[in-house]
Coordinates of C-alpha atoms in Angstrom, one line a residue:
X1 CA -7.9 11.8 23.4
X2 CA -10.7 13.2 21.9
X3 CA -10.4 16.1 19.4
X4 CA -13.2 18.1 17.3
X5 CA -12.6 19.0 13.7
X6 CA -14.4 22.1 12.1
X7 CA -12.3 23.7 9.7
X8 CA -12.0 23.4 6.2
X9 CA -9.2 21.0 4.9
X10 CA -8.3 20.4 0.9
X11 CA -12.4 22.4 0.3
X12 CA -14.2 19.7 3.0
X13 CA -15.3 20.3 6.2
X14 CA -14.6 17.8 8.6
X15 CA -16.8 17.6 12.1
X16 CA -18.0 15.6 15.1
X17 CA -15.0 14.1 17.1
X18 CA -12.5 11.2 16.6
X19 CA -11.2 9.0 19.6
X20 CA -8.1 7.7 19.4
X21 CA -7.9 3.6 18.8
X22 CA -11.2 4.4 16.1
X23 CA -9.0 4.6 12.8
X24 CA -10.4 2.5 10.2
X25 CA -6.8 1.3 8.6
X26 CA -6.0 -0.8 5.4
X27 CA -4.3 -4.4 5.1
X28 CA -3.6 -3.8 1.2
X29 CA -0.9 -2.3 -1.3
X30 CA -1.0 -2.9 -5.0
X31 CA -0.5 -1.1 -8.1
X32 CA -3.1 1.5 -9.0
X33 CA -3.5 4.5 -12.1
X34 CA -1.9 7.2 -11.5
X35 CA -4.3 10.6 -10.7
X36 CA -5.2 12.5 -13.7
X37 CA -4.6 16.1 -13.9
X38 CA -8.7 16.1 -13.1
X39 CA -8.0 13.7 -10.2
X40 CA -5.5 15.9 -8.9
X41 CA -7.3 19.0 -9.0
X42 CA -11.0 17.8 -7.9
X43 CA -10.6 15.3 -5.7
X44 CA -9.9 16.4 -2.2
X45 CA -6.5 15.8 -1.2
X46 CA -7.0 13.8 2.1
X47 CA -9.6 11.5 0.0
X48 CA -7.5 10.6 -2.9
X49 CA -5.3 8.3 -0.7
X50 CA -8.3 6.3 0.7
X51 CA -9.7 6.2 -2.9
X52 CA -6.7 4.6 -4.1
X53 CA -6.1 2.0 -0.9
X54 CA -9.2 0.4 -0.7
X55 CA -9.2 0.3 -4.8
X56 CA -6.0 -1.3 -3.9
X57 CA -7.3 -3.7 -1.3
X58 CA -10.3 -4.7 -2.8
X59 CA -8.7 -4.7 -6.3
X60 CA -11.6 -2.5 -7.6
X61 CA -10.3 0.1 -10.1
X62 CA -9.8 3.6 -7.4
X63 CA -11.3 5.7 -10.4
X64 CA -14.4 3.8 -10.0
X65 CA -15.3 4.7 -6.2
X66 CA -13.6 8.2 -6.8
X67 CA -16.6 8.3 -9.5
X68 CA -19.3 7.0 -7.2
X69 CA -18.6 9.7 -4.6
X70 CA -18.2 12.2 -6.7
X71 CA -22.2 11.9 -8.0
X72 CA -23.5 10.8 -4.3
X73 CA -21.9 13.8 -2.3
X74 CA -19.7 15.8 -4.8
X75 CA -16.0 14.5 -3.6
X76 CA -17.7 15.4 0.0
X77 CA -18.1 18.8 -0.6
X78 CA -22.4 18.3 -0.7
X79 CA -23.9 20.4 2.2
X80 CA -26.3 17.9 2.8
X81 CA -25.6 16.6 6.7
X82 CA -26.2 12.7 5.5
X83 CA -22.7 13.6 3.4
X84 CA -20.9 15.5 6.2
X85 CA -17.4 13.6 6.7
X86 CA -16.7 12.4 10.6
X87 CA -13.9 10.4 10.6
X88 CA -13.7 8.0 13.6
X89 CA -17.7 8.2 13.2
X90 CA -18.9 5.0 15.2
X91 CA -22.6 3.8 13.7
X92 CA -25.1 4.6 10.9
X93 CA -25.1 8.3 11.5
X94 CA -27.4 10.6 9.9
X95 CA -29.1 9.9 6.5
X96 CA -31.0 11.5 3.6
X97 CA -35.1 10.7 3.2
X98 CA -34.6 7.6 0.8
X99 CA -32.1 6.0 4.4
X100 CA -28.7 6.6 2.5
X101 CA -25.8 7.6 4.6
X102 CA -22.3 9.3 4.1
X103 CA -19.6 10.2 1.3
X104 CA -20.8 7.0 -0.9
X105 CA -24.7 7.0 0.4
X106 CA -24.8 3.4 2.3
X107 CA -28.2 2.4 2.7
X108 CA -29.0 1.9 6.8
X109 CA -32.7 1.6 6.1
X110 CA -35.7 3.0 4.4
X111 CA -35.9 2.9 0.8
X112 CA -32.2 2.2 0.6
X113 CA -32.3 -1.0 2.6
X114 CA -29.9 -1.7 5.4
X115 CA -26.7 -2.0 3.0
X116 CA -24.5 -1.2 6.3
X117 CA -25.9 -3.8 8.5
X118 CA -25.3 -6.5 5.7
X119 CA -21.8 -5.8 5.0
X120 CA -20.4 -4.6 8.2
X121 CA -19.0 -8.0 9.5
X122 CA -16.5 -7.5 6.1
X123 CA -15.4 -4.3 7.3
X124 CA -11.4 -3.8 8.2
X125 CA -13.1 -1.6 11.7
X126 CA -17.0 -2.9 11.6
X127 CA -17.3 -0.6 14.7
X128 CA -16.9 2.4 12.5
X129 CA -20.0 3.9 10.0
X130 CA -20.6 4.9 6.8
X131 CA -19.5 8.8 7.9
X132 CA -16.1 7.7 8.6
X133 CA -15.0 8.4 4.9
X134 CA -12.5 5.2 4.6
X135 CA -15.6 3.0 6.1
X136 CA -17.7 4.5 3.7
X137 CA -15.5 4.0 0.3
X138 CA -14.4 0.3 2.2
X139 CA -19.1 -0.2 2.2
X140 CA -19.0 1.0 -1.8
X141 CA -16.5 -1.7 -2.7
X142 CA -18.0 -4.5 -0.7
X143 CA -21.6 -3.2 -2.1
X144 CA -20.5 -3.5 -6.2
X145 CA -18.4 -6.9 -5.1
X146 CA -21.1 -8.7 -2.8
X147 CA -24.3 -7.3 -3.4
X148 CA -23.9 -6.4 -7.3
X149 CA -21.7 -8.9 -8.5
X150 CA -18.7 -6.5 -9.8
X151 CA -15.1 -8.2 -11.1
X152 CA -11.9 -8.3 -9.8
X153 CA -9.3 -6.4 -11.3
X154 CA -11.2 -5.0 -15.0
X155 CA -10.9 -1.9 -16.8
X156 CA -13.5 0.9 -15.9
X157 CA -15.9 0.7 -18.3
X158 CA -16.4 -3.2 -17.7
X159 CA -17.9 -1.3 -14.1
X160 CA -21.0 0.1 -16.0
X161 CA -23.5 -2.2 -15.6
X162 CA -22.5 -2.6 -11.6
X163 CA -22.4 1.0 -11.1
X164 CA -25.3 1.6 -12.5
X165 CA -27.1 -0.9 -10.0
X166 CA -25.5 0.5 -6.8
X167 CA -28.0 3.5 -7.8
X168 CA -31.1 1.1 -8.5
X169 CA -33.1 0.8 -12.0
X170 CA -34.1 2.7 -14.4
X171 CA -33.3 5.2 -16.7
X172 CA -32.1 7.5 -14.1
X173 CA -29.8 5.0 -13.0
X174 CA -28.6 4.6 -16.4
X175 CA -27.7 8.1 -16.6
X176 CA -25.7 7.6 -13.6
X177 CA -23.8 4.7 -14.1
X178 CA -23.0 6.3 -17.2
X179 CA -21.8 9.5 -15.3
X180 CA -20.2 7.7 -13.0
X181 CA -18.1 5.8 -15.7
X182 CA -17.1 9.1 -17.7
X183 CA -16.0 10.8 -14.0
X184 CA -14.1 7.8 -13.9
X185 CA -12.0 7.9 -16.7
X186 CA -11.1 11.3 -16.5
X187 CA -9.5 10.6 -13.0
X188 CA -7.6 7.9 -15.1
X189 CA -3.8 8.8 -15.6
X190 CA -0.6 7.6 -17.6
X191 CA 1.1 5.3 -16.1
X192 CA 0.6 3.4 -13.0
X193 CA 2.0 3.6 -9.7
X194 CA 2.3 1.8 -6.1
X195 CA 0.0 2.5 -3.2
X196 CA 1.0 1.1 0.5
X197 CA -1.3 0.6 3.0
X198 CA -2.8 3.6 5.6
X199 CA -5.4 4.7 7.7
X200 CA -7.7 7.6 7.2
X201 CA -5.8 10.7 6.1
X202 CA -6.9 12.8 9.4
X203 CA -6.8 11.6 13.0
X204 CA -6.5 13.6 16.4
X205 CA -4.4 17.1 16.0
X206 CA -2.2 15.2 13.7
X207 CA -2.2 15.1 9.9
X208 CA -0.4 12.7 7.5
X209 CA 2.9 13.7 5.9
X210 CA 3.0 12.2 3.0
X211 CA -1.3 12.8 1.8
X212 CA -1.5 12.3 -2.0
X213 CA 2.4 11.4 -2.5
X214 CA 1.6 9.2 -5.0
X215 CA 4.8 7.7 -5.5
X216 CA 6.0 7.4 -2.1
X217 CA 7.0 3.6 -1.2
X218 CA 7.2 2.7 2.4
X219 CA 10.6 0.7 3.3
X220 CA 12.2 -0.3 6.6
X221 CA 11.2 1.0 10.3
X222 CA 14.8 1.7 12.1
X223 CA 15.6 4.5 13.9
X224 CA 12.6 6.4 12.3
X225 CA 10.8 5.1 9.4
X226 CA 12.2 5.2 6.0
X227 CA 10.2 6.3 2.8
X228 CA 11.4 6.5 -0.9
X229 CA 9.7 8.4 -3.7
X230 CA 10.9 8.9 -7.6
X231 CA 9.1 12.2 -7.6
X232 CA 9.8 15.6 -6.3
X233 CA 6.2 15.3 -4.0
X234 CA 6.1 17.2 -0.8
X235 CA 6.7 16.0 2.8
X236 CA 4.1 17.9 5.7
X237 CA 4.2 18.7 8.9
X238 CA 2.8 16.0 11.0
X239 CA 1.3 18.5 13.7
X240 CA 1.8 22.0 14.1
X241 CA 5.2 23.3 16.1
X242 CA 7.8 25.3 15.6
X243 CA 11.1 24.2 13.3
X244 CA 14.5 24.3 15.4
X245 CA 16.5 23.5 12.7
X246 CA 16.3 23.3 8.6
X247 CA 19.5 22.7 6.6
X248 CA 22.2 20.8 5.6
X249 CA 24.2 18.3 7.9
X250 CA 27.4 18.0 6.1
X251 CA 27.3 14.8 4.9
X252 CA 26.5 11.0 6.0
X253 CA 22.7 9.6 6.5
X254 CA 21.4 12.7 6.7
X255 CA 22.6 15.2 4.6
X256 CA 19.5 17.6 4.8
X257 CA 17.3 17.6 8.1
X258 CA 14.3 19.5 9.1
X259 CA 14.0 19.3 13.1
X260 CA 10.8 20.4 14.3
X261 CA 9.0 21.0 17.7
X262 CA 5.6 19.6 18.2
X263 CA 3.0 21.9 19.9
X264 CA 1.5 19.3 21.1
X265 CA 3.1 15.7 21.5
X266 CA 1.8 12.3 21.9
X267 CA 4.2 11.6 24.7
X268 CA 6.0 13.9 27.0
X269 CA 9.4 12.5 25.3
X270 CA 7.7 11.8 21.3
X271 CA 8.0 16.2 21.2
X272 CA 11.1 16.6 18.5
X273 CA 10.5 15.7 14.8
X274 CA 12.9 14.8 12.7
X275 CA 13.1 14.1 8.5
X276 CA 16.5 13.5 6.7
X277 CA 18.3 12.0 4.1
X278 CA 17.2 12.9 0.4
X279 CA 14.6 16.0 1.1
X280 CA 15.2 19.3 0.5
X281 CA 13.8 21.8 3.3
X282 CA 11.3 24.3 2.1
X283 CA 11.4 26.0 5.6
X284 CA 13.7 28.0 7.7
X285 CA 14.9 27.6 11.4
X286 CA 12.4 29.5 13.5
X287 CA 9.4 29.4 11.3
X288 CA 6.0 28.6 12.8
X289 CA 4.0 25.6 10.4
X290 CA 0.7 24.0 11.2
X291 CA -0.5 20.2 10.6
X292 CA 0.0 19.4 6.7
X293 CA 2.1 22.5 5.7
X294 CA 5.1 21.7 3.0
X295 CA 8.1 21.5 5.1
X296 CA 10.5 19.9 2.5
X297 CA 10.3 18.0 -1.0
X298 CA 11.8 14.5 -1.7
X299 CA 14.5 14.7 -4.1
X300 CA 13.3 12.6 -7.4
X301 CA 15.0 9.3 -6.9
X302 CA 16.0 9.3 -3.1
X303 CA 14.5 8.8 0.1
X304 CA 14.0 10.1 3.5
X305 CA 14.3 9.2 7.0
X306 CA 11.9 10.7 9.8
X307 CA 11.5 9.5 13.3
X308 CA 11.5 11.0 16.7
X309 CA 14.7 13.3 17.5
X310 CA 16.7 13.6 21.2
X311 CA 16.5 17.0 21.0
X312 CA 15.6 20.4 19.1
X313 CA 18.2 22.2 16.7
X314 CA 21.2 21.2 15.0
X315 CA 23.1 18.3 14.6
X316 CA 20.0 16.7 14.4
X317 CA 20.3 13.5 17.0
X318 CA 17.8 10.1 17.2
X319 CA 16.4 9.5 19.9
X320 CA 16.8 5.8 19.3
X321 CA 20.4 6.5 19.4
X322 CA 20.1 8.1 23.0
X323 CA 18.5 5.1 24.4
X324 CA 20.8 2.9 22.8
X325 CA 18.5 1.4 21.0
X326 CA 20.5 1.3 17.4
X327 CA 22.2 -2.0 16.0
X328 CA 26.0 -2.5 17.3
X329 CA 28.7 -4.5 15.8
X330 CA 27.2 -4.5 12.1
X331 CA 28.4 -1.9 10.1
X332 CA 24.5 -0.7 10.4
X333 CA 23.4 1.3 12.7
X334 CA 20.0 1.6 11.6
X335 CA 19.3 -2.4 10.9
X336 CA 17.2 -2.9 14.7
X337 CA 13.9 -2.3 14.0
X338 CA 13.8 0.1 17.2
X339 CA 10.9 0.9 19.8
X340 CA 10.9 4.6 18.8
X341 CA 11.1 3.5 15.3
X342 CA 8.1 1.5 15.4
X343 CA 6.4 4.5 17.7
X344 CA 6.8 6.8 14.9
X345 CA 5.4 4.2 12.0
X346 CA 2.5 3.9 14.6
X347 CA 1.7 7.8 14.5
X348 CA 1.9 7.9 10.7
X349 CA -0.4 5.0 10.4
X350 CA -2.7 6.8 12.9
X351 CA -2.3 9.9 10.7
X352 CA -3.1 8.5 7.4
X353 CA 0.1 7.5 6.5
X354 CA 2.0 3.9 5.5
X355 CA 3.2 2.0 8.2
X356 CA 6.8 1.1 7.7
X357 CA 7.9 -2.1 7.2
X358 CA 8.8 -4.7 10.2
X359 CA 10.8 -7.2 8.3
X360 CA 10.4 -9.7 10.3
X361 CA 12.1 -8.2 13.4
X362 CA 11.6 -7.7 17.1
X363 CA 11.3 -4.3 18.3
X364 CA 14.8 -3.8 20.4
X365 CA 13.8 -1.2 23.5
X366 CA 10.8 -0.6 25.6
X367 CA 10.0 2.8 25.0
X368 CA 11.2 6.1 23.5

């Protein structure tokens, strides 16, 4: 499936089309600074997550490419169309007169040298180009590891002398790595916090749920995916549709549950939405939401579970359970790591999201 973006989403505009199987996605998880107030309110929310993961994965302070970005194509919101942000973008794509191309300026030739064509090979997706915004923040780290010679795991300022040759010489480069540094810093929060792995934070008509949940902590796939958080951050639609059902459920596993529709489903039988558990639902039974509106908010503490549902409405139903696909015998339900389980974790991976965690176990059931 092929869709086109050209809307504004979080003050960027995201264009040209994205196939399905192009996601650039991340291996790593690690602990990382929490956003700044600054952070929070400059730096788009769908590139904040990428920031952070491939600081994570390459073990590069997240400040530090947040920083670069935001002096090479102002956080993405630069008009210039060698910054525009395609994600799925396959190739070098189109690049300013000195040969530098996308959100962190790769060089593909020109005066900027062919930075892409050197590092690609070390790329997590080397089919995808430095427009794709998590290829082109994946090319920054690999450029201030490989090519400048940056450290592992040091404080921010011990990045100035690296920063400053990403841009070249001089003393216009000084001034950048220097501006670069002081960006930086003011991203650079109290505290610390855990980032999972993802993908890019947009893909197809779908959107991820949990964008810029800072706190959120992937746990086990079962009959959805479960996610806990020790914040009250908010929980999205993952598509646009219609909610069937948004309240409480008396009691057990779930004792809140928003049950939404999807306008338009992966699969004929992936349609109903379902998130439960420790949540509370910011929407009504009836209401109309679109891809990445605030359906609910974690509960500081708790966590949720959200997976595919049998049907629309209330009592909200699994659709793991319908096939039979939950655990028997073991005082667990929810301990198989089930087909639609895993189907779900898939989508929100595709979306942006974390992937839940396997633990080691086979999928039970062939489809959902």
């Amino acid at each position: 499936m092929t869709l086109i973006f050209g809307t504004p989403i979080g003050g960027i505009l995201l264009v040209g089309a994205v196939t399905g199987g192009a996601a650039s996605c991340l291996g790593g998880t690690g602990i990382a600074d929490t956003p700044s107030q600054a952070a929070r309110a400059q730096i788009p929310r769908q590139l904040l997550p990428i920031f952070q993961q491939v600081g994570a994965r390459y073990h590069i302070p997240w400040e530090v490419l947040a920083g670069i970005a935001a002096n090479e194509c102002d956080l993405g919101r630069s008009s210039d169309p060698s910054c525009t942000l395609q994600p799925g973008a396959t190739g070098p794509g189109d690049a300013n007169s000195a040969g530098a191309s996308g959100l962190m300026q790769i060089g593909i030739g020109g005066a900027s040298g062919d930075t892409y064509q050197r590092l690609q090979p070390y790329l997590a997706n080397p089919q995808l180009g430095p427009h794709d915004p998590t290829t082109a923040v994946q090319l920054a780290a690999l450029t201030l590891l490989k090519l400048k010679g940056a450290p592992q795991d040091a404080q921010i300022p011990a990045y100035l002398p690296y920063v400053t040759a990403y841009n070249g010489t001089g003393v216009s480069a000084a001034a950048y790595g220097q501006r670069v540094i002081a960006d930086a810093e003011s991203y650079q929060g109290n505290g610390t916090t855990a980032i999972a792995a993802g993908c890019q934070a947009v893909s197809g008509s779908f959107a991820n749920p949990l964008a810029g949940d800072t706190h959120v902590v992937a746990e086990r796939i079962d009959m959805g995916v479960d996610y806990a958080d020790s914040a009250a951050e908010p929980i999205t639609a993952i598509g646009s549709g219609t909610v069937t059902y948004a309240g409480p459920q008396g009691g057990g596993w779930q004792p809140n549950c928003v049950n939404y529709t999807l306008d338009a489903p992966p699969t004929p039988t992936e349609r109903y939405v379902y998130v439960c558990e420790g949540m509370k639902p910011s929407v009504t039974t009836g209401q109309t939401v679109q891809a990445g509106q605030t359906i609910a908010t974690f509960i500081p503490g708790g966590g949720i579970e959200t997976g595919w549902a049998a049907a629309p409405g209330n009592p909200v139903t699994t659709r793991a359970a319908q096939l039979n696909q939950e655990a028997q015998g073991t005082g667990d339900a929810g301990s198989n790591r089930t087909y639609c389980g895993q189907a779900m974790s898939n989508l929100l991976q595709q979306a942006g999201g974390p992937a839940g965690l396997a633990e080691g176990k086979p999928v039970v059931g062939t489809g959902c």
